[in-house]
Amino acid sequence: MIYADAVVTNISQLVTCAGEKPKTKNDMREAGLVEKAWLAALNGRIVFMGKEKDFKANVSLTRKARVIDASGLVGLPGFIDCHTHLPFAGDRAKEFSLRLAGYTYLQLAELGLGIQTTVEATRAIPAPELEDICLKRLETMLLNGATTIEAKSGYGLNREDELKQLRVLKNLARRQPVSIVPTFMGAHEIPPEFKSDHSSYIKLLKEELMPEIKASNLAEFFDIFCEPTVFNLDETRELAIQAIKLGYKLKIHTDEFVPIGGTELAVELGARSVEHLLNITPAGIEKLAGSRTAAILLPGVSFFLMTDKKAPARELIDCGTIVALASDFNPGSSNLFSMLFVLQLGVFTLKMTIEEALNACTINAAYALDRQDEAGSIEPGKSFDLILCDLPSYLHLAYELGKNPIKTVIKQGKVVVEQGCIKE
Amino acid sequence: MIYADAVVTNISQLVTCAGEKPKTKNDMREAGLVEKAWLAALNGRIVFMGKEKDFKANVSLTRKARVIDASGLVGLPGFIDCHTHLPFAGDRAKEFSLRLAGYTYLQLAELGLGIQTTVEATRAIPAPELEDICLKRLETMLLNGATTIEAKSGYGLNREDELKQLRVLKNLARRQPVSIVPTFMGAHEIPPEFKSDHSSYIKLLKEELMPEIKASNLAEFFDIFCEPTVFNLDETRELAIQAIKLGYKLKIHTDEFVPIGGTELAVELGARSVEHLLNITPAGIEKLAGSRTAAILLPGVSFFLMTDKKAPARELIDCGTIVALASDFNPGSSNLFSMLFVLQLGVFTLKMTIEEALNACTINAAYALDRQDEAGSIEPGKSFDLILCDLPSYLHLAYELGKNPIKTVIKQGKVVVEQGCIKE
């Protein structure tokens, strides 16, 4: 007999995203659909997924078990947002509106706008205030279905403020239900103090910050922005090798603007993921195909920056790359709070099928965070992270635009969103 | 002394969209911004808009007046969705997913999919059921800020079912708060029964349906789909002239696929609006410029159909056309419920500024429905239709993607959405 303290009955359509971990090629076209599904969990872990008959024959409820009737609803795993820059202060709405009014990049730089404004605001804000801002953002992300997110530092760019960002993430992990996977991204940009002296900043990262942050257990991943104008290929390699040596898992932002071999390097070093890839080369695609390095595509960036350039999602999937989708939530190039909208952008702008986009936002995104055994699909043994949507079928997740159909979010067995509102 | 029975105090930023009705060219770049605005209304009409000091000097509250504190919130006129195909039954999610999986238009037609499935479903459904479906859709639209919508028949394509659609609209206008402007669009498509005999269908429309529907006061506008494969230019002219003769206001769907002079004809006949315009010609643009015919652009269609072709919004605005935006809510080419998302598509895909998009979704959309003296801006004398958003500034309406910031919607002085939920 299986014991359960939480049950969801009669889900009209359950998209499990179960199967290979991660999924590639044709597996990505399978969303693991179960009609009229029953789900049971114990202590926040899924213990049963199947039909009513098997449920009744095998599952026994504890005395205080919670039962949720999901008739007429579509269920799916909580979304995994595997690439965000959550902990920043300030916003760039003014810069954004000037860009719309026709200001060029150079004109905006002359006005002192750009990433530097976010670095200044993030350095200036006290940690508790930053924490409160991020808490509100996480609530919005949760209302839109994210139950696990990755979050990067990288707007402090000095010891004190990178630590501040990462400590804020640690506190947030305790204060609210969304699981947070922290990434140290001191290599997001060259700080203004080191513009003409990259090597001293790299030394600071390698010899002081990276060891200290690892020792404090404040970050699981290390991420590097590999572009000719930020960290070139040699600098990226130097940082990446040190990251691996210290026990970080590795991510690399690359091929966003100018391809200089970052994807190839990432695969060679066994990075968990490469991100962006708008300008990935055929050589980069060939290297990724069949590798264990996931390609994290960020369609919000092309949309937000209004560029026709898109990551070659179809080509990547068709050649056997592990493709995941994420929001790249940040104030300059993707101020986007909703994984449901990311899924829709995957479909409408990257030409992914709905099933591919679903897998890319769940099980493959979990893989990109090394959480494939913990989250990203509805299977016994995994965390009970479930979204219930008021939709006629899972196809409507992409087919219905401009609405939030998510009624209920369950995180580790606890109802955290009810009737579309955060539950206290 | 001005008497008021409803007051909204201290709106951090109020976007009035007041000014010219409609707005063109540089006027479109003005959103009519008032900081720390106070608003007062009596019997659902705005009676005061201004600063606290003037409010206190001039406005006297009735005994049961309702006071809403809008500190920290952004206010704007309720959105006007000036082009929807609201009253249809069924959905086309299956067709949509096959399209994503690579099925061609011809393959889909061979499977019997396309507009015909919606005509069949709309003919088959009993009126009360259709009404309930539409009621749910209107709630979603209201939650996303629409307080007035246009709604077209055109999936019945016979006497009985066109009347059914229009009667449903009439009932809905009484059952819920969103104002509905009804359009008879029997000329949406040639019904299957008349595929080889256009002239008999046109005769039926002109001699029976158009007079009967006008006499029954079931529609204010008449709309025609002017395309070579639907109603050609001569047929469009014939129908349009009859519509005007009978007292309908005129709208024409044109230049969506193949330009055959529909825009030019519309301007010549004094149509209130032309819709779509993805393939409008230079001659069409020249004709529209400075005319009293509004151009209703529907950016959801390009997004939904994943085509790079867009309506030339910038060119139209710059040459002095009255530009409005709308959802084109329909099951085949724009299954889109949110005017806020339409505004964002106007900015991100048509390169409009935020102020232009705001005016296009409010005062210019009101003009396109001949409601410019009733709605679409916050000015004394107009209906008190207000949206309050939890945002730092109105720029964030476009800058923050993937969330619904609308907390409160007021329609004719009544709070109909509170804390983001429909109020019973």
CSV table of C-alpha atoms in Angstrom, one decimal, chain A residues 82-340:
chain,number,residue,atom,x,y,z
A,82,CYS,CA,16.7,28.1,-15.8
A,83,HIS,CA,18.2,31.6,-16.6
A,84,THR,CA,17.3,34.8,-14.7
A,85,HIS,CA,19.2,37.8,-13.4
A,86,LEU,CA,16.7,38.2,-10.5
A,87,PRO,CA,18.7,40.2,-7.9
A,88,PHE,CA,19.0,43.7,-9.4
A,89,ALA,CA,17.8,47.1,-8.2
A,90,GLY,CA,16.4,49.9,-10.2
A,91,ASP,CA,14.8,49.6,-13.6
A,92,ARG,CA,15.6,50.8,-17.1
A,93,ALA,CA,12.1,51.9,-18.2
A,94,LYS,CA,13.4,55.4,-19.2
A,95,GLU,CA,16.2,53.9,-21.4
A,96,PHE,CA,13.6,51.6,-22.9
A,97,SER,CA,11.2,54.4,-23.8
A,98,LEU,CA,14.1,56.4,-25.3
A,99,ARG,CA,15.0,53.4,-27.4
A,100,LEU,CA,11.4,53.2,-28.7
A,101,ALA,CA,11.6,56.9,-29.5
A,102,GLY,CA,14.5,56.3,-31.8
A,103,TYR,CA,17.6,57.0,-29.6
A,104,THR,CA,20.6,55.0,-30.8
A,105,TYR,CA,22.8,52.9,-28.6
A,106,LEU,CA,25.5,55.6,-28.7
A,107,GLN,CA,23.1,58.3,-27.7
A,108,LEU,CA,21.8,56.3,-24.8
A,109,ALA,CA,25.4,55.6,-23.7
A,110,GLU,CA,26.1,59.4,-23.8
A,111,LEU,CA,23.2,59.8,-21.4
A,112,GLY,CA,24.9,57.4,-19.1
A,113,LEU,CA,22.3,54.7,-19.6
A,114,GLY,CA,22.8,50.9,-20.0
A,115,ILE,CA,23.9,48.1,-17.7
A,116,GLN,CA,26.0,50.6,-15.7
A,117,THR,CA,22.9,52.1,-14.3
A,118,THR,CA,21.8,48.7,-13.0
A,119,VAL,CA,25.3,48.1,-11.4
A,120,GLU,CA,25.1,51.5,-9.7
A,121,ALA,CA,21.6,50.9,-8.4
A,122,THR,CA,22.4,47.4,-7.2
A,123,ARG,CA,25.5,48.5,-5.4
A,124,ALA,CA,23.6,51.4,-3.8
A,125,ILE,CA,20.6,49.4,-2.4
A,126,PRO,CA,20.7,47.9,1.1
A,127,ALA,CA,20.3,44.1,1.2
A,128,PRO,CA,16.9,44.1,2.9
A,129,GLU,CA,15.4,46.4,0.3
A,130,LEU,CA,16.8,44.3,-2.5
A,131,GLU,CA,15.3,41.2,-0.9
A,132,ASP,CA,11.8,42.8,-0.7
A,133,ILE,CA,12.0,43.8,-4.4
A,134,CYS,CA,13.0,40.3,-5.4
A,135,LEU,CA,10.3,38.8,-3.2
A,136,LYS,CA,7.6,40.7,-5.2
A,137,ARG,CA,9.2,39.6,-8.5
A,138,LEU,CA,9.2,35.9,-7.3
A,139,GLU,CA,5.5,36.2,-6.5
A,140,THR,CA,4.7,37.3,-10.0
A,141,MET,CA,6.9,34.5,-11.5
A,142,LEU,CA,5.1,32.0,-9.2
A,143,LEU,CA,1.7,33.3,-10.3
A,144,ASN,CA,2.8,32.6,-13.9
A,145,GLY,CA,3.9,29.0,-13.0
A,146,ALA,CA,7.6,29.0,-12.1
A,147,THR,CA,8.3,26.7,-9.1
A,148,THR,CA,12.1,26.6,-9.6
A,149,ILE,CA,14.3,29.4,-10.9
A,150,GLU,CA,18.0,29.9,-11.4
A,151,ALA,CA,19.2,33.3,-10.3
A,152,LYS,CA,22.5,35.0,-11.1
A,153,SER,CA,24.5,37.6,-9.3
A,154,GLY,CA,26.5,39.9,-11.6
A,155,TYR,CA,25.3,43.4,-11.0
A,156,GLY,CA,27.6,44.0,-8.0
A,157,LEU,CA,30.9,43.3,-9.7
A,158,ASN,CA,32.8,43.7,-6.5
A,159,ARG,CA,33.2,41.5,-3.4
A,160,GLU,CA,30.7,43.2,-1.2
A,161,ASP,CA,27.9,43.6,-3.7
A,162,GLU,CA,28.2,40.2,-5.4
A,163,LEU,CA,28.1,38.7,-1.9
A,164,LYS,CA,25.0,40.9,-1.1
A,165,GLN,CA,23.2,39.6,-4.2
A,166,LEU,CA,24.0,35.9,-3.3
A,167,ARG,CA,23.0,36.3,0.3
A,168,VAL,CA,19.7,37.9,-0.7
A,169,LEU,CA,19.1,34.8,-2.8
A,170,LYS,CA,19.9,32.5,0.2
A,171,ASN,CA,17.4,34.4,2.4
A,172,LEU,CA,14.8,34.4,-0.4
A,173,ALA,CA,15.0,30.7,-0.6
A,174,ARG,CA,13.8,30.5,3.0
A,175,ARG,CA,11.2,33.2,2.8
A,176,GLN,CA,9.0,32.0,-0.1
A,177,PRO,CA,8.1,28.8,-2.0
A,178,VAL,CA,10.0,29.1,-5.3
A,179,SER,CA,13.2,27.0,-5.3
A,180,ILE,CA,16.2,29.1,-6.2
A,181,VAL,CA,19.4,27.7,-7.8
A,182,PRO,CA,22.1,30.3,-7.2
A,183,THR,CA,24.8,31.2,-9.8
A,184,PHE,CA,27.8,33.4,-9.1
A,185,MET,CA,28.2,35.6,-12.2
A,186,GLY,CA,30.9,38.0,-11.2
A,187,ALA,CA,32.1,37.5,-14.8
A,188,HIS,CA,28.9,39.2,-16.2
A,189,GLU,CA,30.8,42.4,-17.1
A,190,ILE,CA,34.1,44.1,-16.5
A,191,PRO,CA,33.4,46.5,-13.6
A,192,PRO,CA,34.0,50.2,-14.4
A,193,GLU,CA,37.0,50.2,-12.0
A,194,PHE,CA,38.8,47.6,-14.2
A,195,LYS,CA,37.8,48.6,-17.7
A,196,SER,CA,41.4,49.0,-18.7
A,197,ASP,CA,42.7,46.2,-16.6
A,198,HIS,CA,40.8,43.0,-17.3
A,199,SER,CA,43.6,40.8,-15.8
A,200,SER,CA,43.4,42.3,-12.4
A,201,TYR,CA,39.6,41.7,-12.3
A,202,ILE,CA,40.1,38.1,-13.5
A,203,LYS,CA,42.7,37.7,-10.8
A,204,LEU,CA,40.3,39.1,-8.1
A,205,LEU,CA,37.6,36.6,-9.3
A,206,LYS,CA,39.9,33.6,-9.5
A,207,GLU,CA,41.9,34.1,-6.3
A,208,GLU,CA,39.4,35.8,-4.0
A,209,LEU,CA,35.7,35.8,-4.9
A,210,MET,CA,35.4,32.4,-6.5
A,211,PRO,CA,37.0,30.5,-3.6
A,212,GLU,CA,35.2,32.5,-0.9
A,213,ILE,CA,31.8,32.2,-2.5
A,214,LYS,CA,32.3,28.5,-3.1
A,215,ALA,CA,33.5,28.0,0.5
A,216,SER,CA,30.5,29.9,1.8
A,217,ASN,CA,28.2,27.6,-0.3
A,218,LEU,CA,26.5,30.7,-1.8
A,219,ALA,CA,26.5,29.5,-5.4
A,220,GLU,CA,26.2,26.2,-7.2
A,221,PHE,CA,27.0,27.4,-10.7
A,222,PHE,CA,29.5,29.8,-12.2
A,223,ASP,CA,28.6,31.7,-15.3
A,224,ILE,CA,30.7,33.8,-17.7
A,225,PHE,CA,29.7,36.3,-20.4
A,226,CYS,CA,31.9,35.2,-23.4
A,227,GLU,CA,31.9,38.0,-26.0
A,228,PRO,CA,34.8,39.9,-27.6
A,229,THR,CA,33.7,43.1,-25.7
A,230,VAL,CA,33.4,41.3,-22.3
A,231,PHE,CA,35.4,38.2,-21.6
A,232,ASN,CA,37.3,36.9,-24.7
A,233,LEU,CA,37.8,33.2,-25.3
A,234,ASP,CA,41.1,32.9,-23.4
A,235,GLU,CA,39.7,34.8,-20.4
A,236,THR,CA,36.6,32.6,-20.5
A,237,ARG,CA,38.7,29.5,-20.5
A,238,GLU,CA,40.9,30.7,-17.7
A,239,LEU,CA,37.8,31.5,-15.5
A,240,ALA,CA,36.0,28.3,-16.5
A,241,ILE,CA,38.9,26.0,-15.6
A,242,GLN,CA,39.2,27.7,-12.2
A,243,ALA,CA,35.4,27.3,-11.7
A,244,ILE,CA,35.5,23.6,-12.4
A,245,LYS,CA,38.6,23.2,-10.2
A,246,LEU,CA,36.7,24.9,-7.3
A,247,GLY,CA,33.7,22.6,-7.8
A,248,TYR,CA,31.3,25.0,-9.5
A,249,LYS,CA,29.0,23.7,-12.2
A,250,LEU,CA,29.5,25.7,-15.4
A,251,LYS,CA,27.3,27.9,-17.6
A,252,ILE,CA,28.5,30.2,-20.4
A,253,HIS,CA,26.6,33.1,-22.0
A,254,THR,CA,27.9,32.9,-25.6
A,255,ASP,CA,27.2,33.5,-29.3
A,256,GLU,CA,24.7,36.2,-28.4
A,257,PHE,CA,26.4,38.9,-30.6
A,258,VAL,CA,29.7,37.7,-32.0
A,259,PRO,CA,30.6,34.0,-32.0
A,260,ILE,CA,34.2,33.5,-30.8
A,261,GLY,CA,34.1,29.8,-30.0
A,262,GLY,CA,32.4,30.0,-26.6
A,263,THR,CA,30.0,27.1,-27.3
A,264,GLU,CA,32.8,24.9,-28.5
A,265,LEU,CA,34.8,25.6,-25.4
A,266,ALA,CA,31.8,25.0,-23.2
A,267,VAL,CA,31.2,21.6,-24.6
A,268,GLU,CA,34.9,20.7,-24.4
A,269,LEU,CA,34.9,21.7,-20.7
A,270,GLY,CA,31.7,19.8,-20.0
A,271,ALA,CA,29.7,22.9,-19.1
A,272,ARG,CA,26.1,22.2,-18.0
A,273,SER,CA,24.7,24.8,-20.4
A,274,VAL,CA,25.4,27.5,-23.0
A,275,GLU,CA,23.0,30.4,-23.1
A,276,HIS,CA,21.6,32.8,-25.8
A,277,LEU,CA,23.1,31.3,-29.1
A,278,LEU,CA,21.5,33.9,-31.4
A,279,ASN,CA,24.7,33.8,-33.5
A,280,ILE,CA,25.8,30.3,-33.0
A,281,THR,CA,27.9,28.9,-35.9
A,282,PRO,CA,27.5,25.6,-37.7
A,283,ALA,CA,30.6,24.4,-35.9
A,284,GLY,CA,29.0,25.3,-32.6
A,285,ILE,CA,25.8,23.5,-33.5
A,286,GLU,CA,27.8,20.4,-34.5
A,287,LYS,CA,29.7,20.5,-31.2
A,288,LEU,CA,26.5,20.8,-29.2
A,289,ALA,CA,24.6,18.0,-31.1
A,290,GLY,CA,24.5,14.9,-29.0
A,291,SER,CA,26.6,16.5,-26.2
A,292,ARG,CA,25.6,16.7,-22.5
A,293,THR,CA,25.7,20.5,-22.6
A,294,ALA,CA,22.2,22.0,-22.8
A,295,ALA,CA,21.4,25.0,-25.0
A,296,ILE,CA,19.3,27.5,-23.1
A,297,LEU,CA,17.4,29.7,-25.5
A,298,LEU,CA,16.0,33.0,-24.4
A,299,PRO,CA,13.3,34.2,-26.9
A,300,GLY,CA,12.3,37.1,-24.7
A,301,VAL,CA,15.6,38.8,-25.6
A,302,SER,CA,14.9,38.9,-29.3
A,303,PHE,CA,11.3,40.0,-28.6
A,304,PHE,CA,12.3,42.7,-26.1
A,305,LEU,CA,15.2,44.0,-28.2
A,306,MET,CA,13.0,43.9,-31.3
A,307,THR,CA,15.5,42.0,-33.4
A,308,ASP,CA,14.7,39.6,-36.2
A,309,LYS,CA,17.6,37.5,-35.1
A,310,LYS,CA,16.5,34.3,-33.3
A,311,ALA,CA,18.3,31.3,-31.9
A,312,PRO,CA,18.1,28.4,-34.4
A,313,ALA,CA,15.8,26.3,-32.2
A,314,ARG,CA,14.6,24.0,-34.9
A,315,GLU,CA,18.1,23.2,-36.1
A,316,LEU,CA,19.3,22.6,-32.6
A,317,ILE,CA,16.5,20.3,-31.8
A,318,ASP,CA,16.7,18.4,-35.1
A,319,CYS,CA,20.4,17.7,-34.7
A,320,GLY,CA,20.0,16.3,-31.2
A,321,THR,CA,20.8,19.2,-28.8
A,322,ILE,CA,19.3,19.3,-25.4
A,323,VAL,CA,17.2,22.5,-25.7
A,324,ALA,CA,15.7,24.4,-22.8
A,325,LEU,CA,13.9,27.7,-22.7
A,326,ALA,CA,14.2,30.5,-20.0
A,327,SER,CA,13.1,34.1,-19.4
A,328,ASP,CA,16.6,35.8,-19.0
A,329,PHE,CA,14.6,38.1,-16.7
A,330,ASN,CA,16.7,41.3,-16.5
A,331,PRO,CA,16.1,45.0,-16.7
A,332,GLY,CA,17.9,45.7,-20.0
A,333,SER,CA,17.1,43.0,-22.5
A,334,SER,CA,14.2,40.9,-21.2
A,335,ASN,CA,12.0,42.3,-18.5
A,336,LEU,CA,9.8,39.2,-18.6
A,337,PHE,CA,8.1,37.6,-15.6
A,338,SER,CA,6.2,34.7,-17.1
A,339,MET,CA,7.4,31.2,-18.1
A,340,LEU,CA,4.0,30.7,-19.7
